Amino acid sequence: MDQVTSSDLSAGTPLSGLPDGVATAELFASGEASAVELLDEAIARADRMNPQINAIIGRLDDSAHQTAERLDAARGTSEPRASLAGVPFLTKDLTCTTDGQPYHAGNAALKEAGHVASSTAHLATMFAELGLVNFGRTNTPEFGLTITTEPLAYGPTANPWNTGHSTGGSSGGSAAAVAAGIVPIAHANDGGGSIRVPAANCGLFGLKPNRGRVSLGPDSGDGWAGFSVDGVVSRSVRDSARVLDGISRPWPGDPYWAPPPSGTFSDAAGREPASLRVGLCAHSDWGPVDPECAQAVHGAGELLESLGHHVDYSAPNELFHEEFFEHFRTIVAVCNVTSLAGYEAALGRQMSRADTEGDTWALMQIGREISGAQYIAAVEWCHAWTRRLAGWWADYDVLMSPIMAEPPPRLGELRNPETGRGRLNDLLQFTPQFNVTGQPAMSVPLHWTADDLPVGVQFVGSHASEEMLLSLAGQIEQAAPWAARTPAVWAGSG
């Protein structure tokens, strides 16, 4: 590869000493720390840090203590699946429900009604079987519909790197909590970039798994016609890999199925990848790309070449198809009308304009005007476009691009009623394509601006290629470690 520039891949400030999830689980397993002690330390960090960032919007301390006490009583006899036993954890207040616990999805009407979940998601059960100790719910934009976490119901979540800037969304509360060191891992989900964007904005690792890898059962078969998938954000690659090992179990009747890995995802994260064919794309046909974001990708390409991979300037021909967002919006709008009907049933009344934010209500109105034939036509267009895009991966293993077209925006920019929609279009140019295709994609923290704002780089694999992506991420993490670089709002600083 030629004509690339270097990116600052240095580690930065000294290590804080806060362990990742795997190391925390080892402390518990060895008896060096009890689950209750680990939980109490995380609660103390939350009490100290959360007022500065507003990442956690609901606490579950009592039920978490009960879980920790059970783990302590059963230490040494835990199920083999409990490979993260004792690790404090947080769940995003979107989709991952537990029967009887508060569930508001960033919506003020559900919050005011004191709405609680009426069922437990398979994902919540799998998190519990991993031994994760969930002690809170994290902030999310209303119904997860945008890439900044500033809901009217709970107020904005601030970026720990600079509290005047956005964390991204819709998993911004989870990303802020992990970036600030409150917990090492937190639940996230991704329907248009909502794992990858917050990971990029907050200097974290975030893998969007393949469609069908993580079940939405038992209540849902898919989200947004298969665009949405659950996962986590983490500070280390091995944490995300270990969680994925634990949550990759289907629910009977799931409409999508991802082929099982050849081994474990954890093993893959510790294994050197083969020499890979990488396509580099640092531009967009939809709009300009900030030089910082382009530099991040070029520098990552230079790093990959030094690791023995072959890097070319290449991307799928239709990556920036002019009709893409028309069909994407059609599907999301209709699916959210259906979701709203479910919330109305839970509230026992119809919801009005006063019950939602303006952008949400406008999207619902669009969805109500779309016919069934128009919806099916949009789905068929996405399917055909996915098949055309897939051919590029016959010649390449990985596509590398920015996550966003600009560094993290300031809080308020995407919420401005006059300019917010345009700013959203400026930023969201690289992630939703791979929700439509269903391919796995990850954000890796490889660049910081002169103002110390993180900029993530996206790596996209072919279908069901999480093992390869995790191997590559583990190799990058060893070559250009990021764990030592910590934000201004950081729990390990005193």
Coordinates of C-alpha atoms in Angstrom, one line a residue:
M1 CA 0.0 0.0 0.0
D2 CA 1.2 3.5 -0.7
Q3 CA 0.3 7.1 0.0
V4 CA -0.8 6.5 3.6
T5 CA 0.0 8.7 6.6
S6 CA 0.9 7.7 10.2
S7 CA -1.6 7.8 13.0
D8 CA -0.7 8.3 16.6
L9 CA -1.0 4.8 18.0
S10 CA 0.9 5.4 21.2
A11 CA -0.5 4.0 24.5
G12 CA -0.5 7.3 26.4
T13 CA -0.8 7.6 30.2
P14 CA 0.3 5.0 32.7
L15 CA -1.9 2.0 33.6
S16 CA -4.4 2.7 36.3
G17 CA -4.5 -0.8 37.7
L18 CA -8.2 -1.4 37.2
P19 CA -8.5 -4.9 35.8
D20 CA -10.5 -6.0 32.8
G21 CA -13.4 -8.5 33.1
V22 CA -11.3 -11.6 32.6
A23 CA -8.8 -10.5 35.2
T24 CA -11.6 -9.6 37.6
A25 CA -13.1 -13.1 37.2
E26 CA -9.7 -14.5 38.0
L27 CA -9.6 -12.5 41.2
F28 CA -13.0 -14.0 42.2
A29 CA -12.1 -17.6 41.1
S30 CA -8.8 -17.5 43.1
G31 CA -10.4 -16.2 46.2
E32 CA -8.5 -12.9 46.2
A33 CA -11.8 -11.1 46.1
S34 CA -15.4 -12.0 46.8
A35 CA -18.2 -11.2 44.4
V36 CA -19.7 -8.9 47.1
E37 CA -16.4 -7.1 47.5
L38 CA -16.1 -6.6 43.7
L39 CA -19.6 -5.4 43.5
D40 CA -19.2 -2.9 46.4
E41 CA -16.1 -1.5 44.8
A42 CA -18.0 -1.0 41.5
I43 CA -20.9 0.6 43.3
A44 CA -18.5 3.0 45.0
R45 CA -17.0 3.8 41.6
A46 CA -20.5 4.4 40.2
D47 CA -21.4 6.7 43.2
R48 CA -18.3 8.7 42.6
M49 CA -18.2 8.9 38.8
N50 CA -21.8 8.7 37.5
P51 CA -22.7 12.2 38.7
Q52 CA -20.1 13.5 36.2
I53 CA -21.3 11.6 33.2
N54 CA -24.9 10.4 33.8
A55 CA -24.3 6.9 32.4
I56 CA -26.4 4.9 34.8
I57 CA -30.1 5.8 35.0
G58 CA -31.4 3.0 37.2
R59 CA -29.7 1.1 40.0
L60 CA -30.3 -2.6 40.9
D61 CA -28.0 -2.7 44.0
D62 CA -30.2 -5.0 46.1
S63 CA -30.7 -7.7 43.5
A64 CA -27.1 -7.4 42.5
H65 CA -26.0 -8.1 46.1
Q66 CA -28.3 -11.1 46.2
T67 CA -26.6 -12.4 43.0
A68 CA -23.1 -11.7 44.4
E69 CA -23.9 -13.5 47.7
R70 CA -25.1 -16.6 45.7
L71 CA -21.9 -16.6 43.7
D72 CA -19.8 -16.3 46.8
A73 CA -21.7 -19.2 48.4
A74 CA -21.2 -21.4 45.3
R75 CA -17.6 -20.4 44.5
G76 CA -15.7 -23.5 43.3
T77 CA -18.9 -25.3 42.3
S78 CA -20.1 -22.9 39.6
E79 CA -21.4 -24.0 36.2
P80 CA -18.7 -24.2 33.5
R81 CA -20.6 -21.4 31.7
A82 CA -19.9 -19.0 34.5
S83 CA -16.5 -17.9 33.0
L84 CA -17.0 -14.2 34.2
A85 CA -18.4 -15.0 37.6
G86 CA -18.2 -12.1 40.0
V87 CA -17.6 -9.4 37.4
P88 CA -19.8 -6.2 38.0
F89 CA -21.9 -5.4 34.9
L90 CA -24.5 -3.0 33.6
T91 CA -27.3 -3.5 31.0
K92 CA -28.5 -1.0 28.6
D93 CA -32.1 0.1 29.1
L94 CA -33.1 -1.3 25.7
T95 CA -34.2 -4.8 24.8
C96 CA -32.4 -6.8 27.5
T97 CA -35.3 -7.1 29.9
T98 CA -35.6 -8.9 33.3
D99 CA -39.1 -9.7 34.6
G100 CA -40.2 -7.2 37.2
Q101 CA -37.3 -4.7 36.7
P102 CA -37.8 -1.2 35.4
Y103 CA -37.7 -0.8 31.7
H104 CA -38.1 2.6 30.0
A105 CA -36.1 2.5 26.7
G106 CA -35.3 6.2 27.1
N107 CA -39.0 7.2 27.0
A108 CA -40.4 9.7 29.4
A109 CA -44.0 8.2 29.3
L110 CA -42.7 4.8 30.3
K111 CA -40.6 6.3 33.0
E112 CA -43.5 8.4 34.4
A113 CA -45.7 5.3 34.4
G114 CA -43.1 3.3 36.4
H115 CA -43.1 0.6 33.6
V116 CA -41.5 -2.7 34.5
A117 CA -40.6 -5.6 32.2
S118 CA -43.0 -8.5 32.0
S119 CA -40.6 -11.1 30.8
T120 CA -36.9 -12.0 30.9
A121 CA -34.9 -11.9 27.7
H122 CA -32.8 -15.0 26.8
L123 CA -29.9 -12.6 26.7
A124 CA -30.4 -11.5 30.3
T125 CA -30.4 -15.2 31.3
M126 CA -27.2 -15.8 29.4
F127 CA -25.5 -12.8 31.0
A128 CA -26.5 -14.2 34.4
E129 CA -25.2 -17.7 33.5
L130 CA -21.9 -16.1 32.7
G131 CA -21.8 -15.0 36.3
L132 CA -22.0 -11.3 35.5
V133 CA -23.4 -9.2 38.4
N134 CA -25.8 -6.6 36.9
F135 CA -26.3 -3.7 39.2
G136 CA -27.8 -1.0 36.9
R137 CA -29.4 0.1 33.7
T138 CA -27.6 2.5 31.4
N139 CA -28.8 5.5 29.5
T140 CA -30.0 5.3 25.9
P141 CA -31.7 7.7 23.4
E142 CA -35.4 7.3 23.1
F143 CA -36.0 3.8 21.7
G144 CA -32.4 3.7 20.5
L145 CA -33.2 5.8 17.5
T146 CA -30.1 8.0 17.2
I147 CA -26.3 8.1 17.7
T148 CA -26.1 10.4 20.6
T149 CA -27.3 9.6 24.1
E150 CA -29.4 12.7 25.1
P151 CA -32.9 11.6 25.9
L152 CA -35.4 14.0 27.4
A153 CA -36.4 11.4 29.9
Y154 CA -33.0 11.1 31.6
G155 CA -30.8 13.9 30.2
P156 CA -27.5 13.6 28.3
T157 CA -24.7 11.2 29.0
A158 CA -21.3 13.0 28.8
N159 CA -18.2 11.6 27.2
P160 CA -15.5 10.8 29.9
W161 CA -12.8 12.0 27.5
N162 CA -14.4 15.4 27.4
T163 CA -17.7 16.0 29.1
G164 CA -18.8 18.6 26.6
H165 CA -18.9 15.9 23.9
S166 CA -21.3 13.1 23.0
T167 CA -20.6 9.5 23.9
G168 CA -22.4 8.4 20.7
G169 CA -25.5 6.2 20.8
S170 CA -27.5 4.4 21.2
S171 CA -25.4 2.5 23.7
G172 CA -23.8 5.7 25.0
G173 CA -24.6 5.1 28.7
S174 CA -22.9 1.7 28.6
A175 CA -19.9 3.1 26.7
A176 CA -19.4 6.0 29.2
A177 CA -19.6 3.6 32.2
V178 CA -16.9 1.4 30.8
A179 CA -14.7 4.2 29.5
A180 CA -14.9 5.8 33.0
G181 CA -13.8 2.6 34.7
I182 CA -17.1 1.9 36.6
V183 CA -17.3 -1.6 35.1
P184 CA -15.1 -3.4 32.6
I185 CA -17.9 -4.6 30.4
A186 CA -21.5 -3.4 29.7
H187 CA -24.3 -4.6 27.5
A188 CA -24.9 -2.8 24.2
N189 CA -26.8 -3.4 21.0
D190 CA -26.5 -2.2 17.4
G191 CA -29.2 -1.5 14.8
G192 CA -27.3 1.2 12.8
G193 CA -24.0 1.5 14.6
S194 CA -25.0 1.6 18.2
I195 CA -22.2 -0.6 19.5
R196 CA -19.5 0.7 17.2
V197 CA -20.3 4.4 17.4
P198 CA -20.1 4.7 21.2
A199 CA -17.1 2.4 21.3
A200 CA -15.4 4.7 18.8
N201 CA -16.4 7.9 20.7
C202 CA -15.3 6.5 24.1
G203 CA -12.0 4.8 23.2
L204 CA -13.3 1.2 23.6
F205 CA -13.5 -2.1 21.7
G206 CA -16.9 -2.9 20.3
L207 CA -17.9 -5.9 18.2
K208 CA -21.2 -6.1 16.4
P209 CA -21.8 -9.8 16.1
N210 CA -23.1 -11.5 12.9
R211 CA -26.9 -11.5 12.4
G212 CA -28.3 -14.6 14.2
R213 CA -25.3 -14.9 16.6
V214 CA -27.2 -13.6 19.6
S215 CA -30.8 -14.4 20.0
L216 CA -33.5 -11.9 20.8
G217 CA -35.8 -14.6 22.1
P218 CA -38.2 -15.5 23.6
D219 CA -40.3 -12.4 22.9
S220 CA -38.7 -11.3 19.6
G221 CA -37.4 -13.0 16.5
D222 CA -35.6 -10.1 15.1
G223 CA -35.2 -6.4 15.5
W224 CA -35.6 -3.9 12.6
A225 CA -35.9 -6.8 10.1
G226 CA -32.7 -8.3 11.3
F227 CA -30.6 -5.1 11.4
S228 CA -30.3 -5.1 15.2
V229 CA -28.0 -7.4 17.2
D230 CA -26.9 -7.5 20.9
G231 CA -23.4 -7.5 22.3
V232 CA -21.2 -5.6 24.6
V233 CA -18.6 -2.8 24.8
S234 CA -15.4 -3.5 26.7
R235 CA -11.9 -2.2 27.3
S236 CA -10.2 -5.4 26.2
V237 CA -10.7 -7.7 23.2
R238 CA -10.6 -10.8 25.3
D239 CA -13.6 -9.5 27.4
S240 CA -15.8 -9.2 24.4
A241 CA -14.7 -12.6 23.1
R242 CA -15.5 -14.3 26.4
V243 CA -18.9 -12.7 26.6
L244 CA -19.6 -13.7 23.0
D245 CA -18.8 -17.3 23.9
G246 CA -21.4 -17.1 26.6
I247 CA -24.2 -15.4 24.7
S248 CA -24.0 -17.3 21.4
R249 CA -26.8 -19.7 22.1
P250 CA -30.0 -19.6 20.0
W251 CA -33.5 -19.7 21.1
P252 CA -35.7 -22.4 19.5
G253 CA -37.4 -21.0 16.5
D254 CA -35.1 -18.1 15.9
P255 CA -35.5 -16.8 12.3
Y256 CA -31.8 -16.4 11.7
W257 CA -28.9 -18.8 12.5
A258 CA -25.2 -18.0 12.4
P259 CA -22.9 -21.0 11.8
P260 CA -21.1 -22.0 15.0
P261 CA -17.4 -21.1 15.3
S262 CA -14.7 -23.6 14.7
G263 CA -13.5 -23.2 18.3
T264 CA -14.2 -20.6 21.0
F265 CA -14.1 -16.9 20.3
S266 CA -11.8 -16.6 23.3
D267 CA -9.3 -18.8 21.7
A268 CA -9.6 -16.9 18.5
A269 CA -8.8 -13.6 20.3
G270 CA -5.5 -15.0 21.5
R271 CA -4.5 -16.5 18.2
E272 CA -2.4 -14.8 15.5
P273 CA -4.4 -14.3 12.3
A274 CA -3.3 -15.5 8.9
S275 CA -2.1 -12.8 6.5
L276 CA -5.2 -11.0 5.5
R277 CA -6.3 -9.2 2.4
V278 CA -7.6 -5.8 3.6
G279 CA -9.5 -3.1 1.6
L280 CA -9.0 0.4 2.9
C281 CA -11.8 3.0 2.5
A282 CA -11.3 6.4 4.0
H283 CA -13.7 8.3 1.9
S284 CA -17.5 8.5 1.4
D285 CA -19.6 9.3 -1.6
W286 CA -22.2 10.6 0.8
G287 CA -20.2 13.5 2.2
P288 CA -16.8 14.7 3.4
V289 CA -14.7 12.7 5.9
D290 CA -12.8 14.7 8.6
P291 CA -9.0 14.5 8.2
E292 CA -8.7 13.0 11.7
C293 CA -11.0 10.1 10.8
A294 CA -9.2 9.5 7.5
Q295 CA -5.8 9.7 9.3
A296 CA -7.0 7.1 11.8
V297 CA -7.8 4.7 8.9
H298 CA -4.6 5.3 7.0
G299 CA -2.5 4.9 10.2
A300 CA -4.3 1.6 10.9
G301 CA -3.6 0.4 7.4
E302 CA 0.1 1.2 7.9
L303 CA 0.0 -0.8 11.2
L304 CA -1.6 -3.8 9.5
E305 CA 1.0 -3.8 6.7
S306 CA 3.7 -3.8 9.4
L307 CA 2.0 -6.9 10.9
G308 CA 2.2 -8.7 7.5
H309 CA -1.3 -8.0 6.1
H310 CA -1.8 -6.9 2.5
V311 CA -3.7 -3.6 2.3
D312 CA -5.2 -2.0 -0.9
Y313 CA -7.4 1.0 -1.5
S314 CA -10.7 -0.9 -2.2
A315 CA -14.3 -1.0 -1.2
P316 CA -17.5 -2.6 -2.5
N317 CA -18.9 -0.7 -5.5
E318 CA -22.3 0.0 -4.0
L319 CA -21.2 0.8 -0.4
F320 CA -22.6 4.3 -0.7
H321 CA -25.7 3.5 -2.8
E322 CA -27.9 6.6 -3.3
E323 CA -31.0 4.7 -2.4
F324 CA -29.7 3.1 0.7
F325 CA -31.1 5.4 3.4
E326 CA -34.5 5.5 1.8
H327 CA -35.0 1.8 2.3
F328 CA -33.2 1.7 5.6
R329 CA -35.5 4.4 7.0
T330 CA -38.6 2.7 5.6
I331 CA -37.9 -0.5 7.5
V332 CA -36.9 1.3 10.8
A333 CA -39.9 3.5 10.7
V334 CA -42.4 0.6 10.2
C335 CA -40.7 -1.5 12.8
N336 CA -40.9 1.3 15.3
V337 CA -44.6 1.7 14.7
T338 CA -45.0 -1.9 15.7
S339 CA -42.8 -1.4 18.8
L340 CA -44.9 1.7 19.8
A341 CA -48.0 -0.5 19.7
G342 CA -46.4 -2.8 22.2
Y343 CA -45.6 0.1 24.5
E344 CA -49.2 1.3 24.2
A345 CA -50.4 -2.2 25.3
A346 CA -48.1 -2.0 28.3
L347 CA -49.4 1.4 29.3
G348 CA -53.0 0.5 28.6
R349 CA -53.6 3.5 26.4
Q350 CA -52.7 5.1 23.1
M351 CA -49.5 7.2 23.0
S352 CA -49.7 10.7 21.6
R353 CA -47.2 13.3 20.4
A354 CA -46.8 14.4 24.0
D355 CA -45.5 11.0 25.0
T356 CA -42.5 10.9 22.7
E357 CA -39.8 13.2 21.4
G358 CA -40.4 15.2 18.2
D359 CA -38.0 13.1 16.0
T360 CA -39.5 9.9 17.3
W361 CA -43.1 11.0 16.6
A362 CA -42.1 12.2 13.1
L363 CA -40.6 8.8 12.4
M364 CA -43.7 7.1 13.6
Q365 CA -45.8 9.2 11.3
I366 CA -43.6 8.2 8.4
G367 CA -44.0 4.6 9.3
R368 CA -47.8 4.8 9.5
E369 CA -48.0 6.1 5.9
I370 CA -45.9 3.2 4.5
S371 CA -47.9 0.4 2.9
G372 CA -47.2 -3.3 3.4
A373 CA -46.1 -3.5 -0.2
Q374 CA -43.7 -0.6 0.2
Y375 CA -42.2 -2.3 3.3
I376 CA -41.7 -5.6 1.6
A377 CA -40.2 -3.8 -1.4
A378 CA -37.7 -2.1 0.9
V379 CA -36.8 -5.5 2.5
E380 CA -36.3 -7.1 -0.9
W381 CA -34.1 -4.1 -2.0
C382 CA -31.9 -4.6 1.1
H383 CA -31.6 -8.3 0.4
A384 CA -30.6 -7.8 -3.2
W385 CA -28.1 -5.1 -2.3
T386 CA -26.6 -7.3 0.4
R387 CA -26.0 -10.1 -2.2
R388 CA -24.3 -7.6 -4.5
L389 CA -22.1 -6.3 -1.8
A390 CA -21.1 -9.7 -0.6
G391 CA -19.2 -10.4 -3.8
W392 CA -16.4 -8.0 -2.7
W393 CA -15.5 -10.4 0.1
A394 CA -14.6 -13.1 -2.4
D395 CA -11.4 -11.1 -3.0
Y396 CA -10.8 -9.5 0.5
D397 CA -11.0 -10.7 4.1
V398 CA -11.6 -7.3 5.8
L399 CA -12.9 -3.9 4.9
M400 CA -11.4 -1.1 6.9
S401 CA -13.0 2.4 7.3
P402 CA -13.9 5.1 9.7
I403 CA -16.7 4.5 12.2
M404 CA -18.0 8.0 11.9
A405 CA -17.1 10.7 9.4
E406 CA -16.1 13.1 12.2
P407 CA -14.7 12.9 15.8
P408 CA -17.2 12.9 18.6
P409 CA -19.5 15.9 18.2
R410 CA -20.4 18.3 21.0
L411 CA -23.4 17.6 23.1
G412 CA -26.5 19.2 21.6
E413 CA -25.3 19.2 18.0
L414 CA -27.4 16.2 17.0
R415 CA -30.4 17.4 19.1
N416 CA -30.7 20.8 17.5
P417 CA -34.2 20.9 16.0
E418 CA -33.0 22.9 13.0
T419 CA -29.6 21.3 12.2
G420 CA -29.5 18.0 14.0
R421 CA -30.8 15.8 11.2
G422 CA -28.2 17.3 8.8
R423 CA -25.5 16.7 11.4
L424 CA -26.6 13.1 11.8
N425 CA -26.3 12.6 8.0
D426 CA -22.9 14.1 8.1
L427 CA -21.7 11.6 10.7
L428 CA -23.4 8.3 9.9
Q429 CA -21.8 7.2 6.7
F430 CA -20.0 3.9 7.4
T431 CA -21.9 1.7 10.0
P432 CA -25.6 1.1 9.0
Q433 CA -24.6 -0.7 5.8
F434 CA -23.4 -3.7 7.9
N435 CA -26.6 -3.9 9.9
V436 CA -28.4 -4.4 6.6
T437 CA -26.0 -7.0 5.4
G438 CA -25.8 -8.7 8.8
Q439 CA -22.0 -9.0 8.7
P440 CA -19.8 -8.8 11.8
A441 CA -18.0 -5.5 12.3
M442 CA -15.9 -4.0 15.0
S443 CA -14.6 -0.6 16.3
V444 CA -11.0 -0.6 17.4
P445 CA -9.6 2.4 19.3
L446 CA -6.5 3.4 17.3
H447 CA -6.4 7.2 17.2
W448 CA -6.9 10.2 19.4
T449 CA -7.2 13.8 18.2
A450 CA -5.0 16.6 19.4
D451 CA -7.8 17.4 21.8
D452 CA -7.6 13.8 23.2
L453 CA -10.9 12.7 21.7
P454 CA -11.0 9.0 20.6
V455 CA -11.5 8.1 17.0
G456 CA -12.4 4.4 16.2
V457 CA -11.5 2.4 13.1
Q458 CA -14.0 0.0 11.7
F459 CA -13.1 -3.5 10.5
V460 CA -15.8 -5.5 8.6
G461 CA -15.5 -9.2 7.9
S462 CA -17.5 -11.6 5.7
H463 CA -20.5 -13.4 7.1
A464 CA -19.9 -15.3 10.3
S465 CA -16.3 -14.2 10.5
E466 CA -16.1 -13.1 14.1
E467 CA -13.2 -15.5 14.8
M468 CA -11.1 -13.8 12.2
L469 CA -12.0 -10.3 13.4
L470 CA -11.3 -11.2 17.0
S471 CA -7.9 -12.7 16.0
L472 CA -7.1 -9.5 14.1
A473 CA -8.3 -7.3 17.0
G474 CA -6.1 -9.3 19.5
Q475 CA -3.1 -8.9 17.3
I476 CA -3.7 -5.1 16.9
E477 CA -4.2 -4.8 20.7
Q478 CA -0.8 -6.4 21.3
A479 CA 0.9 -4.2 18.7
A480 CA -0.8 -0.9 19.6
P481 CA -2.3 -1.3 23.1
W482 CA -4.9 1.2 24.2
A483 CA -5.7 0.1 27.7
A484 CA -3.1 2.4 29.3
R485 CA -4.7 5.5 27.8
T486 CA -7.5 6.7 30.1
P487 CA -9.9 9.6 30.0
A488 CA -10.2 12.7 32.1
V489 CA -13.1 11.2 34.0
W490 CA -11.6 8.0 35.2
A491 CA -12.3 5.8 38.3
G492 CA -8.7 4.7 38.7
S493 CA -7.4 8.3 39.2
G494 CA -8.1 8.5 42.9

